[in-house]
Coordinates of C-alpha atoms in Angstrom, one line a residue:
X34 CA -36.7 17.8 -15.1
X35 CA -35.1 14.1 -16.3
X36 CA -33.5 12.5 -14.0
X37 CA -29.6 12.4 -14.2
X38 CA -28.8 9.2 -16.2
X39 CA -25.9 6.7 -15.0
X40 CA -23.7 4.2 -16.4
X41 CA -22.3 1.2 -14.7
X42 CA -19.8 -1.1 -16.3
X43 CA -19.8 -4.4 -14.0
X44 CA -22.8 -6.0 -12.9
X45 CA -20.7 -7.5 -10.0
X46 CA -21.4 -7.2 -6.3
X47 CA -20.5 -3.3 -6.6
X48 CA -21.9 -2.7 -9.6
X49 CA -25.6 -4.0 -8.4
X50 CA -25.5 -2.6 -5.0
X51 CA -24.8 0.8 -6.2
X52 CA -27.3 0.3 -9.3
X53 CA -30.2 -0.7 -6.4
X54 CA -29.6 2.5 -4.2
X55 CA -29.1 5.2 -6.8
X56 CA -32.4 4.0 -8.4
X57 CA -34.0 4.2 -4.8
X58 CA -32.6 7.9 -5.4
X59 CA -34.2 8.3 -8.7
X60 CA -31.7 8.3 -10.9
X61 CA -31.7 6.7 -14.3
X62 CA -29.2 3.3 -14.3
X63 CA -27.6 1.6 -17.3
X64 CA -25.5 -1.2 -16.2
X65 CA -23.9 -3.1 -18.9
X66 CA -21.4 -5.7 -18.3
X67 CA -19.5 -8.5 -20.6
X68 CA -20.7 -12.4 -19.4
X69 CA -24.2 -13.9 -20.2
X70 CA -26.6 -12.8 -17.5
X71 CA -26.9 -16.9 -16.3
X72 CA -23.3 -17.0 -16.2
X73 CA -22.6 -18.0 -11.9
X74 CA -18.7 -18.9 -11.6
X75 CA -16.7 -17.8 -8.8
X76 CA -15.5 -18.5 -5.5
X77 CA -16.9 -18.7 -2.1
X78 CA -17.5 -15.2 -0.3
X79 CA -19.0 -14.3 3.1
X80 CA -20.7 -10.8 4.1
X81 CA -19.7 -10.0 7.9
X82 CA -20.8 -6.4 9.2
X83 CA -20.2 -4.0 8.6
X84 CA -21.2 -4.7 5.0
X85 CA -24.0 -7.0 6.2
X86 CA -26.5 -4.0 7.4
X87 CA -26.2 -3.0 3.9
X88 CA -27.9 -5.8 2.4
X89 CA -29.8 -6.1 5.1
X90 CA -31.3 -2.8 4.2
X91 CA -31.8 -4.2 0.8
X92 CA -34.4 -6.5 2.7
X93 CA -32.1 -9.5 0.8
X94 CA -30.6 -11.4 3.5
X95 CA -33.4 -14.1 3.9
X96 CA -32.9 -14.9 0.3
X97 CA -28.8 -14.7 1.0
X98 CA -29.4 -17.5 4.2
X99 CA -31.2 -19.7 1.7
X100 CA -28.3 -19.8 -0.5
X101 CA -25.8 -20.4 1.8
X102 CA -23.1 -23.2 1.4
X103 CA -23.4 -24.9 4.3
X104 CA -20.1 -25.4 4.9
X105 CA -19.5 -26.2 8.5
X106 CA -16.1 -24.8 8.9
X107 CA -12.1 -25.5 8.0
X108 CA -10.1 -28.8 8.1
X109 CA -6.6 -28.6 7.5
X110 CA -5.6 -32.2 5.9
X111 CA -2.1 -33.9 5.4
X112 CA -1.1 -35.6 1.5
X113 CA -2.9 -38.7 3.4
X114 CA -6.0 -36.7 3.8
X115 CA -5.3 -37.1 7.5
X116 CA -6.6 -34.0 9.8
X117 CA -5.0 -31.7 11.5
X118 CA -7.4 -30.0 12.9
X119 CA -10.6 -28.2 12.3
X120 CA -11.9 -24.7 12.8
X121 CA -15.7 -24.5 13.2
X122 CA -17.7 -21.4 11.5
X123 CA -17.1 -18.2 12.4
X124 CA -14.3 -16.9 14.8
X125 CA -11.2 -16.8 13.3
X126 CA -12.0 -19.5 10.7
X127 CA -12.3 -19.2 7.1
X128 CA -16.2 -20.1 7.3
X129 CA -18.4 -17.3 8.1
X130 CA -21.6 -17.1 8.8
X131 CA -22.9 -16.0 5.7
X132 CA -20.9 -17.9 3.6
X133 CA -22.6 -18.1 0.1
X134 CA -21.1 -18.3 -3.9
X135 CA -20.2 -15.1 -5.2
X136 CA -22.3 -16.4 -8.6
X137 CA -25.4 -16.7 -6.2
X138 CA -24.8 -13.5 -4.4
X139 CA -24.2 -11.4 -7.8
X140 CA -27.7 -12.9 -8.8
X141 CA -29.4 -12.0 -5.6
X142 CA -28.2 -8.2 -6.1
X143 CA -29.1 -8.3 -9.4
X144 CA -32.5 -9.6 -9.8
X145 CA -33.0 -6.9 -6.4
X146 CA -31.7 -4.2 -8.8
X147 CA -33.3 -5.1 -12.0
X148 CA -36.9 -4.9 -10.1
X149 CA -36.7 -1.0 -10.5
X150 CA -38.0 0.2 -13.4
X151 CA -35.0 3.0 -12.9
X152 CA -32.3 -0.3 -13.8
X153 CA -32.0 -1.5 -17.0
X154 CA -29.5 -4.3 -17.4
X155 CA -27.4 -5.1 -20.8
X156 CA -25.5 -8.3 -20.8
X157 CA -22.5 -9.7 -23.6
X158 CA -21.9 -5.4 -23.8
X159 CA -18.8 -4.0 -23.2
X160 CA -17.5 -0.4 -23.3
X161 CA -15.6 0.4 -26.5
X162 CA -14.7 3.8 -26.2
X163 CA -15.7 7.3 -24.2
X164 CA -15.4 11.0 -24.8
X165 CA -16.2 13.8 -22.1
X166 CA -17.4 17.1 -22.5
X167 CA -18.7 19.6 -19.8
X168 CA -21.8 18.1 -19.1
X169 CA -21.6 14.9 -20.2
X170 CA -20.0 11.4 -21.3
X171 CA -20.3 10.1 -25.0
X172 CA -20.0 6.6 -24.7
X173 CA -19.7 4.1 -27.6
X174 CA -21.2 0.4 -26.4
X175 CA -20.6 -2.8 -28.3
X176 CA -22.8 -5.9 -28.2
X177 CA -21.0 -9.0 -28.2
X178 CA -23.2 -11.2 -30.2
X179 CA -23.8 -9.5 -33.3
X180 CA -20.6 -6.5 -33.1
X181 CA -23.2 -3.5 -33.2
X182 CA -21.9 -0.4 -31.8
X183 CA -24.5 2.0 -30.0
X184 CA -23.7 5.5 -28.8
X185 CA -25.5 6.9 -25.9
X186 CA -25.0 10.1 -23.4
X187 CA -25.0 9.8 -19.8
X188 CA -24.4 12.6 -17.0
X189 CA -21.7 9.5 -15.4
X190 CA -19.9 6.7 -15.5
X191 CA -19.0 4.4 -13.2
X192 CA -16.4 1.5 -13.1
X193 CA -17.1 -0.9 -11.3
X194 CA -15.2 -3.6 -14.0
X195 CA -12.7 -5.6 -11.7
X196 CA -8.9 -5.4 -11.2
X197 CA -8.3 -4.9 -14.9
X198 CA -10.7 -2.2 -15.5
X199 CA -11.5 -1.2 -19.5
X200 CA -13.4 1.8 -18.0
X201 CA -10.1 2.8 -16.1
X202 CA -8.1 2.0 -19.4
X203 CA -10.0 4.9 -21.1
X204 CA -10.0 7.2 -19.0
X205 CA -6.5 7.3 -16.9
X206 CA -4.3 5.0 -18.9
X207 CA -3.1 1.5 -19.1
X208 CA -1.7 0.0 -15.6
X209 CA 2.1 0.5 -16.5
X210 CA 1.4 3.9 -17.1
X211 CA -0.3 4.5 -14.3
X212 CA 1.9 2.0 -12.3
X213 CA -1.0 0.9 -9.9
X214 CA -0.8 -2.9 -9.9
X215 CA 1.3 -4.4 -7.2
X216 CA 2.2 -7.9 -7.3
X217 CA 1.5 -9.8 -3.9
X218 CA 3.4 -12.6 -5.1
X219 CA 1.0 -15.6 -5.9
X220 CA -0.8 -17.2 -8.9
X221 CA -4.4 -18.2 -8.4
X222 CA -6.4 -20.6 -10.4
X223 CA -10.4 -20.9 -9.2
X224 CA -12.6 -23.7 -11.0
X225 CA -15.6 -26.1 -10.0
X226 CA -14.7 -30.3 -10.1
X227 CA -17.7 -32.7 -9.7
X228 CA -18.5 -33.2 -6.2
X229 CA -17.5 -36.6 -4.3
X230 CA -18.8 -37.7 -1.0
X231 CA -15.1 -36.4 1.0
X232 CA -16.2 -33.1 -0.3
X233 CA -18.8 -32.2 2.7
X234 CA -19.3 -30.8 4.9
X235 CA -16.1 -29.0 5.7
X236 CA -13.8 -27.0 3.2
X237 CA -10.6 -28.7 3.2
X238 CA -7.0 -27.3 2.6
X239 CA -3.8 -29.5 2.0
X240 CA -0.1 -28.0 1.4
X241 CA 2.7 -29.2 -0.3
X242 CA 6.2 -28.1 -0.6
X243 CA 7.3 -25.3 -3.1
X244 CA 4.6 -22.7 -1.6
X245 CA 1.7 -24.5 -3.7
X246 CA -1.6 -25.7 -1.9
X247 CA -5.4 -26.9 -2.8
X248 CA -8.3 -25.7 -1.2
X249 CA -11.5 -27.3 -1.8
X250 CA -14.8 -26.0 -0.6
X251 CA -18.6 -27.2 -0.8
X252 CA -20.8 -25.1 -3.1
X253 CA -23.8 -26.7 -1.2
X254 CA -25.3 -29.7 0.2
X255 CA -27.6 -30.5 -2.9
X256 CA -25.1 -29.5 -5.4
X257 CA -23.0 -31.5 -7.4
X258 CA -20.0 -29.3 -8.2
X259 CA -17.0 -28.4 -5.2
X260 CA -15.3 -25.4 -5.7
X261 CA -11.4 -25.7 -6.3
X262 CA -8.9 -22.7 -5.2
X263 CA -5.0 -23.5 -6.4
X264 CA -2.7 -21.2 -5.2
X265 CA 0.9 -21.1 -5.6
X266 CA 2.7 -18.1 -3.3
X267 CA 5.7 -17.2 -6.0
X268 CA 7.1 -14.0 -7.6
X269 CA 7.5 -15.0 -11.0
X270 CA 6.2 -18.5 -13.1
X271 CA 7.3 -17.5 -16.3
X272 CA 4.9 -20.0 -17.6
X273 CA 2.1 -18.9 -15.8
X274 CA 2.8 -15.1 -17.0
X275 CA 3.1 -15.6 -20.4
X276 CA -0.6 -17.6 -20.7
X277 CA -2.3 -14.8 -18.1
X278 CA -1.0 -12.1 -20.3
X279 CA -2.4 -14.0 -23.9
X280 CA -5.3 -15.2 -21.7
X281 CA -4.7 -18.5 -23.1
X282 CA -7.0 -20.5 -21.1
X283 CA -5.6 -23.8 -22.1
X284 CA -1.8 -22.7 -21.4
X285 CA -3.0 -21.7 -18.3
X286 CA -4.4 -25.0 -17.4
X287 CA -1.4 -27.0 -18.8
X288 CA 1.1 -24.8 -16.6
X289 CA -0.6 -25.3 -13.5
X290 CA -0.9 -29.3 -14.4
X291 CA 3.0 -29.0 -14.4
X292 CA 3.1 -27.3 -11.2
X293 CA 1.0 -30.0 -9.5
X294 CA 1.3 -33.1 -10.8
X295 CA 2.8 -35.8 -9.0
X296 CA 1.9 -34.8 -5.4
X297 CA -0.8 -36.2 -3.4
X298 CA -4.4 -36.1 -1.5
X299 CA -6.5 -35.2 -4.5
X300 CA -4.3 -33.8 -6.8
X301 CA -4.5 -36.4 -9.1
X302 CA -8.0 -35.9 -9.3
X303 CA -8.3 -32.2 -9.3
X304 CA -5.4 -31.6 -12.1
X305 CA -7.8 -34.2 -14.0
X306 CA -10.8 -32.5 -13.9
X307 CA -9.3 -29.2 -14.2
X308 CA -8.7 -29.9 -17.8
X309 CA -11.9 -30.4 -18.4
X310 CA -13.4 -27.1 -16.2
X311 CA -15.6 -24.8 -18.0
X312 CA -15.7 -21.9 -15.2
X313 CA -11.4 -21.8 -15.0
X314 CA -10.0 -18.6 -14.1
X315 CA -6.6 -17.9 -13.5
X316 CA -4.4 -14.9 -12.5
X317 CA -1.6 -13.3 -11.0
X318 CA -3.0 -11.6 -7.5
X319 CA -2.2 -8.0 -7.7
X320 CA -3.3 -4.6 -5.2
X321 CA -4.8 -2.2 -7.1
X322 CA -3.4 1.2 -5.9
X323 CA -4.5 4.4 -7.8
X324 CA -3.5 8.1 -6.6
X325 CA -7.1 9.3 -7.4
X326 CA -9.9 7.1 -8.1
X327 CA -12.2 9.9 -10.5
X328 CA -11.2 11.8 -13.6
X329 CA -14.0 14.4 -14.3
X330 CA -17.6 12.8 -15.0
X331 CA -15.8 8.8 -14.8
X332 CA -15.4 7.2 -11.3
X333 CA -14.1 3.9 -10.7
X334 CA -15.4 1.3 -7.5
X335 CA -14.4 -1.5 -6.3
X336 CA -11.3 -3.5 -7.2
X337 CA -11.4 -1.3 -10.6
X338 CA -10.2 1.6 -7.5
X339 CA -8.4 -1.0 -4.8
X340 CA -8.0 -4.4 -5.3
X341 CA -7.0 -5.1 -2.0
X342 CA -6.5 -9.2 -2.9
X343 CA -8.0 -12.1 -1.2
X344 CA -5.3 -12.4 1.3
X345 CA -6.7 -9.4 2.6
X346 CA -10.3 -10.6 3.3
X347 CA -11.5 -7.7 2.6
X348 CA -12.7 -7.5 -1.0
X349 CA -16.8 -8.2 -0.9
X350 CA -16.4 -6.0 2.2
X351 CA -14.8 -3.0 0.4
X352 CA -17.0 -3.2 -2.8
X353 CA -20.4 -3.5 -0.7
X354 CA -19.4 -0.3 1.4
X355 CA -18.1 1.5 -1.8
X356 CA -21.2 1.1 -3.5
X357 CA -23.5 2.2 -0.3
X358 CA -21.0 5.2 0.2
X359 CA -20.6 6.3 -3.3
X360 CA -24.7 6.2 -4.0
X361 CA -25.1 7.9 -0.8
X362 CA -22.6 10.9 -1.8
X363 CA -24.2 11.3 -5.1
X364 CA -27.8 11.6 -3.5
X365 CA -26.5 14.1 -1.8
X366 CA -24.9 15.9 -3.9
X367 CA -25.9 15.1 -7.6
X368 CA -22.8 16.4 -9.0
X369 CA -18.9 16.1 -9.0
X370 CA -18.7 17.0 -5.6
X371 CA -20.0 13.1 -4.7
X372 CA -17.1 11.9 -6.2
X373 CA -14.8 14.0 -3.7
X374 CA -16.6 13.1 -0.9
X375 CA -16.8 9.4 -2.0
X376 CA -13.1 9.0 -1.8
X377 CA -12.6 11.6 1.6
X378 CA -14.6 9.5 2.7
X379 CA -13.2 6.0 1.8
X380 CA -9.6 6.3 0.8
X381 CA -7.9 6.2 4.8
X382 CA -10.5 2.7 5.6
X383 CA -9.5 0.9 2.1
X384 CA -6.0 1.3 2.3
X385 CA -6.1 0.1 5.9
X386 CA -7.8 -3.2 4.8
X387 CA -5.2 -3.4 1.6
X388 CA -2.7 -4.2 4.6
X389 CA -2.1 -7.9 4.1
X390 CA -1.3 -9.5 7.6
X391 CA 2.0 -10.2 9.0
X392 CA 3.5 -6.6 7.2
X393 CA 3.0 -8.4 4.0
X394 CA 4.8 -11.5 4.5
X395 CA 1.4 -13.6 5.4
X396 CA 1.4 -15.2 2.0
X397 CA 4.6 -16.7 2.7
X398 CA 4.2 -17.7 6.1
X399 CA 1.2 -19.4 5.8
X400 CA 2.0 -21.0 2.5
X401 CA 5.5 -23.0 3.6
X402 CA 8.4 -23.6 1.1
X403 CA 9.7 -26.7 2.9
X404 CA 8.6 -29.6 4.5
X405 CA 9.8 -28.6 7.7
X406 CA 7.9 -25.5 7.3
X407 CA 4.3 -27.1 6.4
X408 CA 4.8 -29.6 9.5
X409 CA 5.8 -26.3 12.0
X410 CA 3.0 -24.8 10.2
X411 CA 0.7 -28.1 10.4
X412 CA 1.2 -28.2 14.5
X413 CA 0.6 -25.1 15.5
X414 CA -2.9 -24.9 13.5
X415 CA -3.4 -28.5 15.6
X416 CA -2.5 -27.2 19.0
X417 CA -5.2 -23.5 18.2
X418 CA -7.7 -25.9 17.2
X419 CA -7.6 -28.2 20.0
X420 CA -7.8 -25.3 22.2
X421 CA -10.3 -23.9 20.3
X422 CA -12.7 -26.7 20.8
X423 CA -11.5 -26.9 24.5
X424 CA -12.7 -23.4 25.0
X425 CA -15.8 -23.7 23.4
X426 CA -16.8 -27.0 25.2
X427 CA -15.8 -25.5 28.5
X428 CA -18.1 -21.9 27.8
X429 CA -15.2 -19.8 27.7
X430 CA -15.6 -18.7 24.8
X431 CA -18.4 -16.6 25.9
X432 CA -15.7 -14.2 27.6
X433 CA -13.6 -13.8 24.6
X434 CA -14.1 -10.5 22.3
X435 CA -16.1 -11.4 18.5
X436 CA -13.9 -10.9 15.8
X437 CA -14.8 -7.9 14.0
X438 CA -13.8 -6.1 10.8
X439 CA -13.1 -2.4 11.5
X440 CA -15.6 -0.2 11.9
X441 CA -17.0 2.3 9.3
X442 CA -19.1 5.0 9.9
X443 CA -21.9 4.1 7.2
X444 CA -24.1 7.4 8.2
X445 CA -27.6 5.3 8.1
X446 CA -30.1 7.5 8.9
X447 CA -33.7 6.5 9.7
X448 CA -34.7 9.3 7.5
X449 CA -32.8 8.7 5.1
X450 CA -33.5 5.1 4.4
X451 CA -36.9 5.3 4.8
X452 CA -36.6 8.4 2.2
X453 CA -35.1 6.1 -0.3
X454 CA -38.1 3.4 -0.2

């Protein structure tokens, strides 16, 4: 009997994971997904358990350590690029352990999925159009180089296509009809700047008045690119809405110049080589929040189901567990019943990590409007740092609880994972 035959759209950190594991299952993969296959943009990303004995089970994470950043932790800096305090790795600083690029990370899981002679990979394809019947989904695939169309049957299909999902167009509707994008009230803009000698070892974060800051973090010791994070905690930039929605890349760019021109540290700089960025992405952050993440023989995973936004933290989490739990259910099941089971499973731990901190208002706290605010803001991260380093120094630490992302029940079995080798 042929092996059930699956397709993924997104050859993203989801979409690779689950492509590995349902192959170790023996099931036939298609993932297709819309960028060239060397294409590595994106932002920095860390894997903290309970995510981590995932791809630990992939036997991956010595080639994940050797792609680390390097980055040695957090330093909050004044318009003067004067200090005010840094926050080592790990703990409760932005550095983890396993800090790595999501580009390099995406390739990892990839080349570890493509290995299986169950995994076939299409790059430059996208998903034109599906049709479900009984038993299976007609799906009609478009290369982007050349415009041909192919049609091919598959038992499923997964989603696993980001926060503005063409899988979950298709199948459930467009996001106003389905009303599941909610703003958290900030624009985002993510690029690469050639790397100066300030830029290592430590990521560095300045604010400045308005709710607008810079982060800038170290891709790597040897490289020559620092990664660039703008983020401006607002409701509405009508500017900035208008270009996301034409996805004019170059309206984009100019309204964020606008926004940050004329202030200091290396803004002058950054604005500069922003223009000239290849890798720019820009967007308004938005939760993804769906009443049901299947419809028949189509699932969706990842932010395509949850977008929890990266004020949460919790978004490589999410999409490594979803893809372990959803190729676990249908190994199990092999039918419609894993996609039950997937979200019983899943739904009450995702929407507890959608939570962003503070009841919501953490963008806003942490992202001042005045200048009072960013000095308040400025001295109290100087006085947990120094105390911080205090503690360390003095051992104390030692008697303090880790910090630890809730736990999941992941249902690893000795059996079972030996089973899937």
């Amino acid at each position: 009997m042929p092996s059930e035959r699956i397709l993924v759209c997104g050859a993203g950190v989801a979409g690779s994971i689950l492509a590995y594991w349902l192959a170790k299952h023996d099931f036939q993969v298609v993932v297709v997904e819309r960028s060239k296959t060397e294409q590595k943009a994106g932002q920095g990303i860390e894997i903290e358990e309970p995510a981590l004995k995932i791809v630990k089970s992939m036997g991956i994470l010595d080639k994940l350590n050797e792609k680390k950043t390097g980055e040695l932790g957090f330093n909050l800096v004044d318009a003067q690029a004067r200090s005010c305090g840094i926050l080592e790795v790990g703990g409760i600083s932005p550095t983890g352990a396993l800090e790595l690029m999501r580009g390099d990370l995406t390739e990892i899981l990839y080349k570890s999925a493509d290995g299986s002679a169950n995994v076939t990979y299409q790059f430059e394809t996208t998903i034109q159009s599906l049709r479900q019947t009984q038993d299976k989904v007609i799906v009609d695939l478009e290369n982007r180089n050349d415009k041909t169309i192919t049609t091919e049957e598959f038992d499923l299909v997964v989603g696993a296509d980001g926060v503005r999902s063409r899988t979950r167009q298709l199948v459930m509707g467009s996001s106003e009809e389905l009303n599941c994008f909610k703003p958290v009230g900030a624009f985002v803009a993510y690029f690469s700047i050639p790397k100066e000698d300030q830029d290592w070892p430590y990521s560095q974060l300045c604010h400045f008045t308005g709710r607008r800051i810079i982060w800038m973090r170290p891709v790597g010791k040897e490289s020559k690119m620092t990664s660039v994070y703008l983020i401006h905690a607002h409701d509405d930039v009508p500017n900035l809405r208008r270009a996301n929605a034409a996805g004019d890349r170059l309206k984009q760019k100019e309204a964020f110049a606008e926004l940050y021109t004329g202030l200091g540290w290396e803004t002058p700089r950054v604005i500069e080589q922003m223009m000239r960025a290849e890798n720019f992405y820009s967007d308004e952050l938005v939760q993804v929040k769906l009443q049901k993440w299947s419809q028949n023989r189509v699932v969706l995973l990842g932010d395509a189901a949850w977008a929890p936004s990266p004020f949460t933290g919790e978004g490589n989490q999410l999409a490594i567990i979803g893809a372990w739990v959803l190729a676990q259910e249908l190994s199990r099941n092999r039918n419609l019943v894993a996609f039950q089971m997937y979200e019983k499973r899943l739904r009450s731990y995702v929407e507890n990590a959608q939570s962003i901190p503070l009841g919501g208002y953490a963008p806003y706290i942490f992202i001042p409007q005045t200048s009072w605010g960013i000095w308040l803001l400025r001295t109290i991260f100087r006085l947990v740092s120094w105390t911080i380093r205090f503690v360390s120094w003095t051992k104390l630490v030692r008697m303090l609880p880790d910090q630890q992302h809730p736990e999941f029940d992941l249902e690893i079995e000795e059996v079972e994972v030996k089973g899937a080798r």
